[in-house]
Every structure is written in C-alpha cells, then in structure tokens.
mmCIF file of N, CA and C in Angstrom:
data_model
loop_
_atom_site.group_PDB
_atom_site.id
_atom_site.type_symbol
_atom_site.label_atom_id
_atom_site.label_comp_id
_atom_site.label_asym_id
_atom_site.label_seq_id
_atom_site.Cartn_x
_atom_site.Cartn_y
_atom_site.Cartn_z
ATOM 1 N N MET A 24 0.911 -0.987 -0.011
ATOM 2 C CA MET A 24 -0.056 -0.016 0.092
ATOM 3 C C MET A 24 0.940 0.857 -0.059
ATOM 4 N N ILE A 25 0.340 2.191 -0.614
ATOM 5 C CA ILE A 25 0.616 3.177 -0.861
ATOM 6 C C ILE A 25 0.448 4.256 -0.168
ATOM 7 N N ASP A 26 1.611 4.872 0.636
ATOM 8 C CA ASP A 26 1.069 6.092 1.904
ATOM 9 C C ASP A 26 0.682 7.471 0.842
ATOM 10 N N GLU A 27 -0.922 7.278 1.106
ATOM 11 C CA GLU A 27 -1.062 8.768 0.638
ATOM 12 C C GLU A 27 -0.723 9.565 1.740
ATOM 13 N N PRO A 28 -0.540 11.027 0.868
ATOM 14 C CA PRO A 28 -0.425 12.114 2.052
ATOM 15 C C PRO A 28 -1.061 12.703 2.473
ATOM 16 N N PRO A 29 -0.945 13.696 3.724
ATOM 17 C CA PRO A 29 -2.112 14.246 4.857
ATOM 18 C C PRO A 29 -2.870 14.614 3.774
ATOM 19 N N PRO A 30 -4.351 15.082 3.920
ATOM 20 C CA PRO A 30 -5.023 15.688 3.149
ATOM 21 C C PRO A 30 -4.305 17.206 4.083
ATOM 22 N N LEU A 31 -4.473 18.148 2.693
ATOM 23 C CA LEU A 31 -3.936 19.886 2.910
ATOM 24 C C LEU A 31 -4.952 20.299 4.354
ATOM 25 N N PRO A 32 -4.601 20.872 5.007
ATOM 26 C CA PRO A 32 -6.044 22.311 5.584
ATOM 27 C C PRO A 32 -6.341 22.689 4.914
ATOM 28 N N THR A 33 -7.828 22.993 5.151
ATOM 29 C CA THR A 33 -8.788 23.637 4.086
ATOM 30 C C THR A 33 -8.637 25.309 4.682
ATOM 31 N N PRO A 34 -8.538 25.845 3.987
ATOM 32 C CA PRO A 34 -8.487 27.195 4.157
ATOM 33 C C PRO A 34 -9.675 27.942 4.867
ATOM 34 N N GLU A 35 -9.212 28.599 5.756
ATOM 35 C CA GLU A 35 -10.239 29.542 6.507
ATOM 36 C C GLU A 35 -10.437 30.347 5.644
ATOM 37 N N PRO A 36 -11.913 30.784 5.708
ATOM 38 C CA PRO A 36 -12.039 32.467 5.130
ATOM 39 C C PRO A 36 -11.669 33.575 5.999
ATOM 40 N N PRO A 37 -11.091 34.722 5.323
ATOM 41 C CA PRO A 37 -10.750 35.248 6.071
ATOM 42 C C PRO A 37 -11.752 35.650 6.666
ATOM 43 N N PRO A 38 -11.351 36.780 7.853
ATOM 44 C CA PRO A 38 -11.873 37.039 8.861
ATOM 45 C C PRO A 38 -12.917 38.565 8.515
ATOM 46 N N LEU A 39 -14.399 38.568 8.812
ATOM 47 C CA LEU A 39 -15.170 39.631 8.124
ATOM 48 C C LEU A 39 -14.583 40.900 8.993
ATOM 49 N N PRO A 40 -14.857 41.611 7.996
ATOM 50 C CA PRO A 40 -14.541 43.173 8.734
ATOM 51 C C PRO A 40 -15.626 43.568 9.862
ATOM 52 N N GLU A 41 -14.896 44.431 10.785
ATOM 53 C CA GLU A 41 -15.793 44.918 11.499
ATOM 54 C C GLU A 41 -16.756 46.246 11.014
ATOM 55 N N ARG A 42 -17.391 46.102 11.388
ATOM 56 C CA ARG A 42 -19.137 47.154 10.843
ATOM 57 C C ARG A 42 -18.875 48.188 11.919
ATOM 58 N N LYS A 43 -18.449 49.330 11.473
ATOM 59 C CA LYS A 43 -17.807 50.714 11.924
ATOM 60 C C LYS A 43 -19.462 50.885 12.329
ATOM 61 N N GLN A 44 -19.629 51.281 14.201
ATOM 62 C CA GLN A 44 -21.151 52.040 13.894
ATOM 63 C C GLN A 44 -20.894 53.197 14.290
ATOM 64 N N ARG A 45 -20.043 53.884 14.177
ATOM 65 C CA ARG A 45 -19.670 55.223 14.482
ATOM 66 C C ARG A 45 -20.908 56.097 13.646
ATOM 67 N N ARG A 46 -20.958 55.594 12.609
ATOM 68 C CA ARG A 46 -21.695 56.341 11.330
ATOM 69 C C ARG A 46 -22.801 56.823 11.970
ATOM 70 N N TRP A 47 -23.543 55.640 13.047
ATOM 71 C CA TRP A 47 -24.866 55.937 13.223
ATOM 72 C C TRP A 47 -24.788 56.960 14.649
ATOM 73 N N HIS A 48 -23.498 57.077 15.238
ATOM 74 C CA HIS A 48 -23.442 57.998 16.070
ATOM 75 C C HIS A 48 -23.910 59.515 15.679
ATOM 76 N N TYR A 49 -23.322 59.881 14.323
ATOM 77 C CA TYR A 49 -22.627 60.892 13.665
ATOM 78 C C TYR A 49 -23.824 61.867 12.653
ATOM 79 N N GLY A 50 -24.666 60.106 12.191
ATOM 80 C CA GLY A 50 -25.229 60.432 11.275
ATOM 81 C C GLY A 50 -26.664 61.081 12.038
ATOM 82 N N LEU A 51 -27.502 60.582 12.656
ATOM 83 C CA LEU A 51 -28.682 60.973 13.761
ATOM 84 C C LEU A 51 -28.498 61.979 13.635
ATOM 85 N N PRO A 52 -27.754 62.871 14.588
ATOM 86 C CA PRO A 52 -27.532 64.261 15.165
ATOM 87 C C PRO A 52 -27.620 65.064 13.777
ATOM 88 N N LEU A 53 -26.878 64.178 12.983
ATOM 89 C CA LEU A 53 -26.450 65.318 11.559
ATOM 90 C C LEU A 53 -27.839 65.511 11.115
ATOM 91 N N ALA A 54 -28.822 64.474 11.000
ATOM 92 C CA ALA A 54 -29.734 64.159 10.097
ATOM 93 C C ALA A 54 -31.093 65.198 10.645
ATOM 94 N N ALA A 55 -30.860 65.190 12.071
ATOM 95 C CA ALA A 55 -31.880 66.049 13.053
ATOM 96 C C ALA A 55 -31.577 67.397 12.968
ATOM 97 N N ILE A 56 -30.403 68.172 12.234
ATOM 98 C CA ILE A 56 -30.168 69.577 12.741
ATOM 99 C C ILE A 56 -30.477 69.771 11.201
ATOM 100 N N ALA A 57 -29.908 68.897 9.743
ATOM 101 C CA ALA A 57 -30.147 69.321 8.480
ATOM 102 C C ALA A 57 -32.348 69.312 8.266
ATOM 103 N N ALA A 58 -32.386 68.528 9.383
ATOM 104 C CA ALA A 58 -34.223 68.569 9.020
ATOM 105 C C ALA A 58 -34.739 69.775 9.743
ATOM 106 N N LEU A 59 -33.854 70.378 11.123
ATOM 107 C CA LEU A 59 -34.309 71.312 11.973
ATOM 108 C C LEU A 59 -34.103 72.665 10.552
ATOM 109 N N VAL A 60 -33.401 72.727 10.138
ATOM 110 C CA VAL A 60 -32.871 73.799 9.060
ATOM 111 C C VAL A 60 -33.933 73.940 8.006
ATOM 112 N N ALA A 61 -33.978 72.819 7.512
ATOM 113 C CA ALA A 61 -34.863 72.596 6.208
ATOM 114 C C ALA A 61 -36.525 73.031 6.927
ATOM 115 N N ILE A 62 -36.794 73.134 8.145
ATOM 116 C CA ILE A 62 -38.125 73.746 8.326
ATOM 117 C C ILE A 62 -38.084 74.463 8.554
ATOM 118 N N TYR A 63 -37.325 75.511 9.221
ATOM 119 C CA TYR A 63 -36.878 76.753 9.227
ATOM 120 C C TYR A 63 -37.364 77.610 8.241
ATOM 121 N N ILE A 64 -36.125 77.204 7.149
ATOM 122 C CA ILE A 64 -35.806 77.976 5.778
ATOM 123 C C ILE A 64 -37.040 77.567 5.143
ATOM 124 N N GLY A 65 -37.778 76.709 5.127
ATOM 125 C CA GLY A 65 -39.358 76.655 4.417
ATOM 126 C C GLY A 65 -40.408 76.792 5.046
ATOM 127 N N PRO A 66 -41.387 76.021 5.815
ATOM 128 C CA PRO A 66 -42.952 76.754 6.126
ATOM 129 C C PRO A 66 -42.704 77.819 7.353
ATOM 130 N N LEU A 67 -42.094 77.737 8.417
ATOM 131 C CA LEU A 67 -42.039 78.224 9.399
ATOM 132 C C LEU A 67 -41.282 79.665 9.187
ATOM 133 N N ARG A 68 -40.331 79.667 8.601
ATOM 134 C CA ARG A 68 -39.553 81.492 8.194
ATOM 135 C C ARG A 68 -40.801 82.198 7.538
ATOM 136 N N VAL A 69 -41.053 83.581 8.141
ATOM 137 C CA VAL A 69 -41.711 84.424 7.700
ATOM 138 C C VAL A 69 -40.599 85.505 7.240
ATOM 139 N N GLU A 70 -40.458 86.391 6.200
ATOM 140 C CA GLU A 70 -40.151 87.015 6.004
ATOM 141 C C GLU A 70 -41.248 88.536 6.001
ATOM 142 N N VAL A 71 -40.991 89.571 6.262
ATOM 143 C CA VAL A 71 -41.714 90.885 6.319
ATOM 144 C C VAL A 71 -41.167 92.035 5.752
ATOM 145 N N TYR A 72 -41.691 92.453 4.396
ATOM 146 C CA TYR A 72 -41.202 93.674 3.709
ATOM 147 C C TYR A 72 -41.952 94.687 4.408
ATOM 148 N N ILE A 73 -41.537 95.391 4.599
ATOM 149 C CA ILE A 73 -41.626 97.097 5.474
ATOM 150 C C ILE A 73 -42.041 98.470 4.186
ATOM 151 N N THR A 74 -42.461 99.123 3.980
ATOM 152 C CA THR A 74 -42.665 100.301 3.155
ATOM 153 C C THR A 74 -43.442 101.197 3.836
ATOM 154 N N ASP A 75 -43.108 102.593 3.788
ATOM 155 C CA ASP A 75 -43.896 103.768 4.595
ATOM 156 C C ASP A 75 -45.073 103.917 3.410
ATOM 157 N N ASP A 76 -45.702 104.798 4.049
ATOM 158 C CA ASP A 76 -46.851 105.494 3.213
ATOM 159 C C ASP A 76 -46.815 105.906 1.603
ATOM 160 N N ALA A 77 -45.477 106.371 1.576
ATOM 161 C CA ALA A 77 -45.092 106.923 -0.031
ATOM 162 C C ALA A 77 -44.304 106.352 -0.841
ATOM 163 N N GLY A 78 -44.386 104.872 -0.375
ATOM 164 C CA GLY A 78 -43.745 103.316 -0.833
ATOM 165 C C GLY A 78 -42.215 103.392 -1.137
ATOM 166 N N HIS A 79 -41.611 103.835 -0.144
ATOM 167 C CA HIS A 79 -40.229 103.939 0.350
ATOM 168 C C HIS A 79 -40.271 102.806 1.058
ATOM 169 N N VAL A 80 -38.694 102.480 1.263
ATOM 170 C CA VAL A 80 -38.342 101.833 2.204
ATOM 171 C C VAL A 80 -37.729 102.575 3.192
ATOM 172 N N PRO A 81 -38.345 102.358 4.475
ATOM 173 C CA PRO A 81 -38.174 103.638 5.407
ATOM 174 C C PRO A 81 -36.958 103.095 6.354
ATOM 175 N N ALA A 82 -36.347 103.982 7.149
ATOM 176 C CA ALA A 82 -34.948 104.288 7.997
ATOM 177 C C ALA A 82 -35.135 103.518 8.758
ATOM 178 N N PRO A 83 -34.307 102.506 9.151
ATOM 179 C CA PRO A 83 -34.123 101.821 10.498
ATOM 180 C C PRO A 83 -34.997 102.519 11.560
ATOM 181 N N PHE A 84 -36.236 101.086 12.071
ATOM 182 C CA PHE A 84 -36.990 102.020 12.825
ATOM 183 C C PHE A 84 -37.589 100.849 14.103
ATOM 184 N N GLU A 85 -37.788 100.893 15.037
ATOM 185 C CA GLU A 85 -38.270 100.201 15.948
ATOM 186 C C GLU A 85 -39.761 99.060 16.044
ATOM 187 N N VAL A 86 -39.569 98.171 16.427
ATOM 188 C CA VAL A 86 -41.139 97.078 16.094
ATOM 189 C C VAL A 86 -41.016 96.074 17.253
ATOM 190 N N THR A 87 -42.491 96.026 17.547
ATOM 191 C CA THR A 87 -42.245 95.188 18.630
ATOM 192 C C THR A 87 -43.097 93.289 18.136
ATOM 193 N N LEU A 88 -42.373 92.408 18.456
ATOM 194 C CA LEU A 88 -42.833 91.184 18.823
ATOM 195 C C LEU A 88 -43.787 90.773 19.325
ATOM 196 N N HIS A 89 -44.876 90.308 19.196
ATOM 197 C CA HIS A 89 -45.590 89.636 20.171
ATOM 198 C C HIS A 89 -45.972 88.437 20.334
ATOM 199 N N SER A 90 -45.684 87.444 21.529
ATOM 200 C CA SER A 90 -46.316 86.346 21.758
ATOM 201 C C SER A 90 -47.225 85.842 22.536
ATOM 202 N N ALA A 91 -47.251 84.585 23.197
ATOM 203 C CA ALA A 91 -48.220 84.405 23.843
ATOM 204 C C ALA A 91 -47.465 84.550 24.797
ATOM 205 N N ASN A 92 -46.131 84.362 25.486
ATOM 206 C CA ASN A 92 -46.105 84.898 26.571
ATOM 207 C C ASN A 92 -44.849 86.220 26.880
ATOM 208 N N PHE A 93 -44.205 86.486 25.737
ATOM 209 C CA PHE A 93 -43.714 87.715 26.200
ATOM 210 C C PHE A 93 -43.574 88.506 24.556
ATOM 211 N N ASP A 94 -42.725 89.587 24.808
ATOM 212 C CA ASP A 94 -42.529 90.585 23.863
ATOM 213 C C ASP A 94 -41.343 91.064 23.336
ATOM 214 N N LYS A 95 -40.737 91.294 22.410
ATOM 215 C CA LYS A 95 -39.417 91.552 22.241
ATOM 216 C C LYS A 95 -39.201 92.971 20.937
ATOM 217 N N LYS A 96 -38.592 93.792 21.463
ATOM 218 C CA LYS A 96 -38.474 94.987 20.616
ATOM 219 C C LYS A 96 -37.220 94.736 19.615
ATOM 220 N N VAL A 97 -37.743 94.907 18.132
ATOM 221 C CA VAL A 97 -36.554 94.659 17.322
ATOM 222 C C VAL A 97 -36.433 95.816 16.351
ATOM 223 N N MET A 98 -34.986 96.004 15.912
ATOM 224 C CA MET A 98 -35.278 97.253 14.581
ATOM 225 C C MET A 98 -35.322 96.247 12.989
ATOM 226 N N ALA A 99 -36.201 97.090 12.693
ATOM 227 C CA ALA A 99 -36.440 96.838 11.361
ATOM 228 C C ALA A 99 -35.438 97.989 10.359
ATOM 229 N N GLU A 100 -34.270 96.867 9.974
ATOM 230 C CA GLU A 100 -33.365 97.419 9.052
ATOM 231 C C GLU A 100 -33.509 97.429 7.182
ATOM 232 N N ASN A 101 -33.219 98.024 6.511
ATOM 233 C CA ASN A 101 -33.650 98.033 5.477
ATOM 234 C C ASN A 101 -34.901 97.426 4.832
ATOM 235 N N GLY A 102 -35.745 97.507 5.682
ATOM 236 C CA GLY A 102 -37.805 97.471 5.669
ATOM 237 C C GLY A 102 -37.614 96.085 5.184
ATOM 238 N N ARG A 103 -36.855 95.329 6.008
ATOM 239 C CA ARG A 103 -36.698 93.720 6.181
ATOM 240 C C ARG A 103 -36.768 92.944 7.493
ATOM 241 N N ILE A 104 -37.770 92.119 8.176
ATOM 242 C CA ILE A 104 -37.741 91.644 9.474
ATOM 243 C C ILE A 104 -37.792 89.659 9.112
ATOM 244 N N ASN A 105 -37.032 88.997 9.878
ATOM 245 C CA ASN A 105 -37.273 87.835 9.488
ATOM 246 C C ASN A 105 -37.611 87.560 10.695
ATOM 247 N N LEU A 106 -38.464 85.996 11.043
ATOM 248 C CA LEU A 106 -38.736 85.760 11.984
ATOM 249 C C LEU A 106 -39.545 84.703 11.957
ATOM 250 N N ILE A 107 -40.108 83.634 13.160
ATOM 251 C CA ILE A 107 -40.415 82.380 13.284
ATOM 252 C C ILE A 107 -42.014 82.636 13.456
ATOM 253 N N ARG A 108 -42.746 82.054 12.505
ATOM 254 C CA ARG A 108 -44.022 81.817 12.709
ATOM 255 C C ARG A 108 -44.938 81.662 13.770
ATOM 256 N N GLY A 109 -44.388 80.538 14.393
ATOM 257 C CA GLY A 109 -44.846 79.680 15.544
ATOM 258 C C GLY A 109 -44.443 80.660 16.678
ATOM 259 N N LEU A 110 -43.501 81.419 16.398
ATOM 260 C CA LEU A 110 -42.933 81.825 17.764
ATOM 261 C C LEU A 110 -43.645 83.044 17.907
ATOM 262 N N TRP A 111 -43.879 83.923 16.769
ATOM 263 C CA TRP A 111 -44.681 85.164 17.045
ATOM 264 C C TRP A 111 -45.962 85.542 16.220
ATOM 265 N N ARG A 112 -47.008 86.083 17.205
ATOM 266 C CA ARG A 112 -47.995 86.040 16.553
ATOM 267 C C ARG A 112 -48.593 87.438 15.791
ATOM 268 N N GLU A 113 -47.818 88.329 16.596
ATOM 269 C CA GLU A 113 -48.246 89.526 15.672
ATOM 270 C C GLU A 113 -47.009 90.619 15.740
ATOM 271 N N ILE A 114 -46.955 91.262 14.896
ATOM 272 C CA ILE A 114 -45.964 92.344 14.839
ATOM 273 C C ILE A 114 -46.730 94.052 15.007
ATOM 274 N N GLU A 115 -45.756 94.904 15.674
ATOM 275 C CA GLU A 115 -46.448 96.319 16.053
ATOM 276 C C GLU A 115 -45.642 97.120 15.656
ATOM 277 N N VAL A 116 -45.971 97.932 14.800
ATOM 278 C CA VAL A 116 -44.857 99.233 14.948
ATOM 279 C C VAL A 116 -45.355 100.023 16.220
ATOM 280 N N THR A 117 -43.836 100.498 16.761
ATOM 281 C CA THR A 117 -44.080 101.596 17.780
ATOM 282 C C THR A 117 -43.018 102.319 17.975
ATOM 283 N N ASP A 118 -42.277 102.747 16.727
ATOM 284 C CA ASP A 118 -41.768 103.664 17.090
ATOM 285 C C ASP A 118 -42.241 105.326 16.466
ATOM 286 N N ARG A 119 -41.794 106.094 17.183
ATOM 287 C CA ARG A 119 -42.852 107.399 17.261
ATOM 288 C C ARG A 119 -42.939 108.092 15.992
ATOM 289 N N TYR A 120 -42.012 107.919 15.126
ATOM 290 C CA TYR A 120 -41.800 108.814 13.621
ATOM 291 C C TYR A 120 -43.158 107.809 12.648
ATOM 292 N N TYR A 121 -43.757 106.745 13.093
ATOM 293 C CA TYR A 121 -44.747 106.352 12.536
ATOM 294 C C TYR A 121 -45.994 105.959 13.214
ATOM 295 N N VAL A 122 -47.614 105.938 12.660
ATOM 296 C CA VAL A 122 -48.391 105.873 13.528
ATOM 297 C C VAL A 122 -48.628 104.393 13.826
ATOM 298 N N ARG A 123 -48.584 104.126 15.135
ATOM 299 C CA ARG A 123 -48.964 102.988 15.630
ATOM 300 C C ARG A 123 -49.717 101.957 15.240
ATOM 301 N N SER A 124 -49.644 100.748 14.745
ATOM 302 C CA SER A 124 -50.082 99.694 14.137
ATOM 303 C C SER A 124 -49.870 98.412 14.381
ATOM 304 N N SER A 125 -51.014 97.346 13.888
ATOM 305 C CA SER A 125 -50.375 96.359 14.443
ATOM 306 C C SER A 125 -50.721 94.912 13.672
ATOM 307 N N SER A 126 -50.359 93.696 12.907
ATOM 308 C CA SER A 126 -50.918 93.105 12.023
ATOM 309 C C SER A 126 -50.754 91.917 12.396
ATOM 310 N N PRO A 127 -51.043 90.310 12.290
ATOM 311 C CA PRO A 127 -50.795 89.397 12.616
ATOM 312 C C PRO A 127 -49.801 88.858 11.574
ATOM 313 N N VAL A 128 -48.838 87.983 12.313
ATOM 314 C CA VAL A 128 -48.026 87.213 11.383
ATOM 315 C C VAL A 128 -48.742 85.906 10.131
ATOM 316 N N ARG A 129 -48.222 86.195 9.250
ATOM 317 C CA ARG A 129 -49.378 84.778 8.465
ATOM 318 C C ARG A 129 -48.462 84.554 6.843
ATOM 319 N N GLY A 130 -48.220 83.685 6.402
ATOM 320 C CA GLY A 130 -47.887 83.421 5.329
ATOM 321 C C GLY A 130 -46.213 83.275 5.493
ATOM 322 N N GLY A 131 -45.794 82.872 4.139
ATOM 323 C CA GLY A 131 -44.444 82.892 4.284
ATOM 324 C C GLY A 131 -43.675 83.904 3.823
ATOM 325 N N SER A 132 -44.340 85.104 3.717
ATOM 326 C CA SER A 132 -43.898 86.599 3.348
ATOM 327 C C SER A 132 -44.979 87.783 3.464
ATOM 328 N N MET A 133 -44.737 88.732 4.262
ATOM 329 C CA MET A 133 -45.690 89.482 4.149
ATOM 330 C C MET A 133 -45.305 91.318 3.681
ATOM 331 N N LYS A 134 -45.931 91.793 3.403
ATOM 332 C CA LYS A 134 -45.810 92.973 3.523
ATOM 333 C C LYS A 134 -46.755 94.018 3.958
ATOM 334 N N LEU A 135 -45.941 94.861 5.227
ATOM 335 C CA LEU A 135 -46.350 95.982 5.536
ATOM 336 C C LEU A 135 -46.186 97.190 5.242
ATOM 337 N N GLU A 136 -47.352 97.664 4.964
ATOM 338 C CA GLU A 136 -47.245 99.320 4.848
ATOM 339 C C GLU A 136 -47.849 99.869 6.107
ATOM 340 N N VAL A 137 -46.543 101.142 6.388
ATOM 341 C CA VAL A 137 -46.370 101.837 7.685
ATOM 342 C C VAL A 137 -46.685 103.185 7.529
ATOM 343 N N GLU A 138 -47.369 104.202 8.465
ATOM 344 C CA GLU A 138 -47.840 105.379 7.859
ATOM 345 C C GLU A 138 -46.960 106.255 8.874
ATOM 346 N N ARG A 139 -47.016 106.844 8.222
ATOM 347 C CA ARG A 139 -45.113 108.114 9.128
ATOM 348 C C ARG A 139 -46.493 109.096 9.948
ATOM 349 N N ASN A 140 -46.210 109.392 10.841
ATOM 350 C CA ASN A 140 -46.307 110.413 11.888
ATOM 351 C C ASN A 140 -46.479 111.615 11.527
ATOM 352 N N SER A 141 -47.320 112.241 10.828
ATOM 353 C CA SER A 141 -47.838 113.422 9.851
ATOM 354 C C SER A 141 -47.971 114.966 11.192
ATOM 355 N N ILE A 142 -48.923 113.944 11.951
ATOM 356 C CA ILE A 142 -48.935 115.255 13.257
ATOM 357 C C ILE A 142 -47.793 115.457 14.110
ATOM 358 N N LEU A 143 -46.454 114.167 14.465
ATOM 359 C CA LEU A 143 -45.344 114.631 15.081
ATOM 360 C C LEU A 143 -44.264 115.359 14.316
ATOM 361 N N LYS A 144 -44.642 115.692 12.854
ATOM 362 C CA LYS A 144 -43.783 116.342 11.889
ATOM 363 C C LYS A 144 -44.422 117.683 12.126
ATOM 364 N N LEU A 145 -45.403 117.854 12.114
ATOM 365 C CA LEU A 145 -46.484 119.434 11.911
ATOM 366 C C LEU A 145 -45.975 119.855 13.682
ATOM 367 N N LYS A 146 -45.860 119.104 14.911
ATOM 368 C CA LYS A 146 -45.135 119.546 16.357
ATOM 369 C C LYS A 146 -44.142 119.933 16.053
ATOM 370 N N GLN A 147 -42.959 119.191 15.546
ATOM 371 C CA GLN A 147 -41.738 119.559 15.628
ATOM 372 C C GLN A 147 -41.596 120.819 14.692
ATOM 373 N N ALA A 148 -42.222 120.826 13.383
ATOM 374 C CA ALA A 148 -42.198 122.133 13.027
ATOM 375 C C ALA A 148 -42.536 123.734 13.711
ATOM 376 N N ALA A 149 -43.643 123.415 14.310
ATOM 377 C CA ALA A 149 -44.141 124.678 15.160
ATOM 378 C C ALA A 149 -43.506 124.877 15.689
ATOM 379 N N THR A 150 -42.969 124.037 16.401
ATOM 380 C CA THR A 150 -41.670 124.585 17.668
ATOM 381 C C THR A 150 -40.520 124.684 16.866
ATOM 382 N N GLY A 151 -40.057 124.555 15.934
ATOM 383 C CA GLY A 151 -38.867 124.943 15.166
ATOM 384 C C GLY A 151 -37.963 123.645 15.383
ATOM 385 N N GLN A 152 -38.353 122.721 15.856
ATOM 386 C CA GLN A 152 -37.471 121.259 15.652
ATOM 387 C C GLN A 152 -37.410 120.717 14.572
ATOM 388 N N PRO A 153 -35.907 120.418 13.936
ATOM 389 C CA PRO A 153 -35.882 119.620 12.799
ATOM 390 C C PRO A 153 -36.478 118.336 13.106
ATOM 391 N N SER A 154 -37.123 117.639 11.906
ATOM 392 C CA SER A 154 -37.906 116.297 12.185
ATOM 393 C C SER A 154 -36.864 115.142 12.593
ATOM 394 N N VAL A 155 -35.992 115.488 11.777
ATOM 395 C CA VAL A 155 -34.602 114.629 12.042
ATOM 396 C C VAL A 155 -33.469 115.262 12.466
ATOM 397 N N PRO A 156 -33.118 114.576 13.868
ATOM 398 C CA PRO A 156 -32.010 115.367 14.612
ATOM 399 C C PRO A 156 -30.982 115.126 13.607
ATOM 400 N N GLN A 157 -29.891 116.759 13.638
ATOM 401 C CA GLN A 157 -28.796 116.684 12.797
ATOM 402 C C GLN A 157 -27.832 116.561 13.584
ATOM 403 N N ARG A 158 -26.504 116.054 13.066
ATOM 404 C CA ARG A 158 -25.138 115.740 14.104
ATOM 405 C C ARG A 158 -24.897 117.123 14.551
ATOM 406 N N GLY A 159 -24.613 117.521 15.634
ATOM 407 C CA GLY A 159 -24.295 119.059 16.021
ATOM 408 C C GLY A 159 -25.548 119.671 16.680
ATOM 409 N N ASP A 160 -26.498 119.311 16.681
ATOM 410 C CA ASP A 160 -27.976 119.711 17.621
ATOM 411 C C ASP A 160 -27.843 119.843 18.613
ATOM 412 N N PRO A 161 -28.551 120.766 19.658
ATOM 413 C CA PRO A 161 -28.202 120.193 20.917
ATOM 414 C C PRO A 161 -29.154 119.365 21.294
ATOM 415 N N ASP A 162 -29.014 118.652 22.357
ATOM 416 C CA ASP A 162 -29.557 117.423 22.691
ATOM 417 C C ASP A 162 -30.870 118.531 23.773
ATOM 418 N N PRO A 163 -32.586 118.088 23.406
ATOM 419 C CA PRO A 163 -33.755 118.295 23.854
ATOM 420 C C PRO A 163 -33.679 118.340 25.242
ATOM 421 N N LYS A 164 -33.245 116.924 25.927
ATOM 422 C CA LYS A 164 -33.374 116.641 27.299
ATOM 423 C C LYS A 164 -32.303 118.012 28.315
ATOM 424 N N THR A 165 -31.107 117.929 27.584
ATOM 425 C CA THR A 165 -30.407 119.156 28.403
ATOM 426 C C THR A 165 -30.966 120.530 28.541
ATOM 427 N N ASP A 166 -31.570 120.926 27.325
ATOM 428 C CA ASP A 166 -32.092 121.987 27.007
ATOM 429 C C ASP A 166 -33.198 122.301 28.131
ATOM 430 N N ARG A 167 -34.036 121.006 28.455
ATOM 431 C CA ARG A 167 -35.339 122.096 29.684
ATOM 432 C C ARG A 167 -34.887 121.644 30.643
ATOM 433 N N GLU A 168 -33.813 120.742 30.782
ATOM 434 C CA GLU A 168 -33.350 121.045 32.274
ATOM 435 C C GLU A 168 -32.748 122.543 32.734
ATOM 436 N N ARG A 169 -32.149 123.137 32.226
ATOM 437 C CA ARG A 169 -31.492 124.117 32.617
ATOM 438 C C ARG A 169 -32.658 125.493 33.106
#
C-alpha cells in the first residue's frame, strides 16, 4: 500500500471586517440638524417687507414682536424682518415716527405698509425743531433741565 499524503488543511475564510457603528452616532444628530434647518427655511420662516405710505423703504425703526408669553423689541433695517411664524403671533410698529399699528404674522412673506406720523412732524415744525436730529444739534433733554 502506498501511503497517501495527509490531506491539506482547508483554508479558513478571511475574517469579516468589523462593522463601523460610528456612522450612526454622527448621522442621527446631523440628520436632525438638517431637518430643523429645512423646517426653519421652509414653512416656519416669515419674511416681512416694510414700506412707508409713500412706497419707500423706511430708515431703521423700532418694531415690537408679540408672542403668547413675551414681547421683544427689534429694529427693522432695510425694510425687512425675518421671524418664525410659530413663535411670533403679532408685529406692532411702535416707533414714534410712524403711526402705531399692528398686524398678525401669517404666510411665508408679508408686505406691511406703515404710515408716517405727520402730526409729530407738524408739532416739531411748529416748535422749530428739525424732524430728524442732525449732527451737532443740541440735545433737547439737556435744554429742558436748564
């Protein structure tokens, strides 16, 4: 009898690479942040365009935003304000150079027309005060105290 050589060992399959679970740890928060940004940019954002009664973009002026729990005063610059619809319910013009008015916050973009306070301008003209303080003008607060 002829001796047969021993059988060759069967090759073992290479070990499977370990799954990387780190992707889940980073992917979930990033997906949540992306969803929140998309919601803010999309349906919840309201852009308010403001013009005065003459159709011009007014100089920066004060506006009060009303919510169910609190109020916040902001400056409307370049005739625009960006806000979140669910957070703010009403926008009110509180600057003294414009007639006080309010309107509810609605839609993706709003056009708000503010009326200039012509009575204030007439009072200032009657007393000789300029309607817009100029650089170098005396401060009216210190003039009254003397």
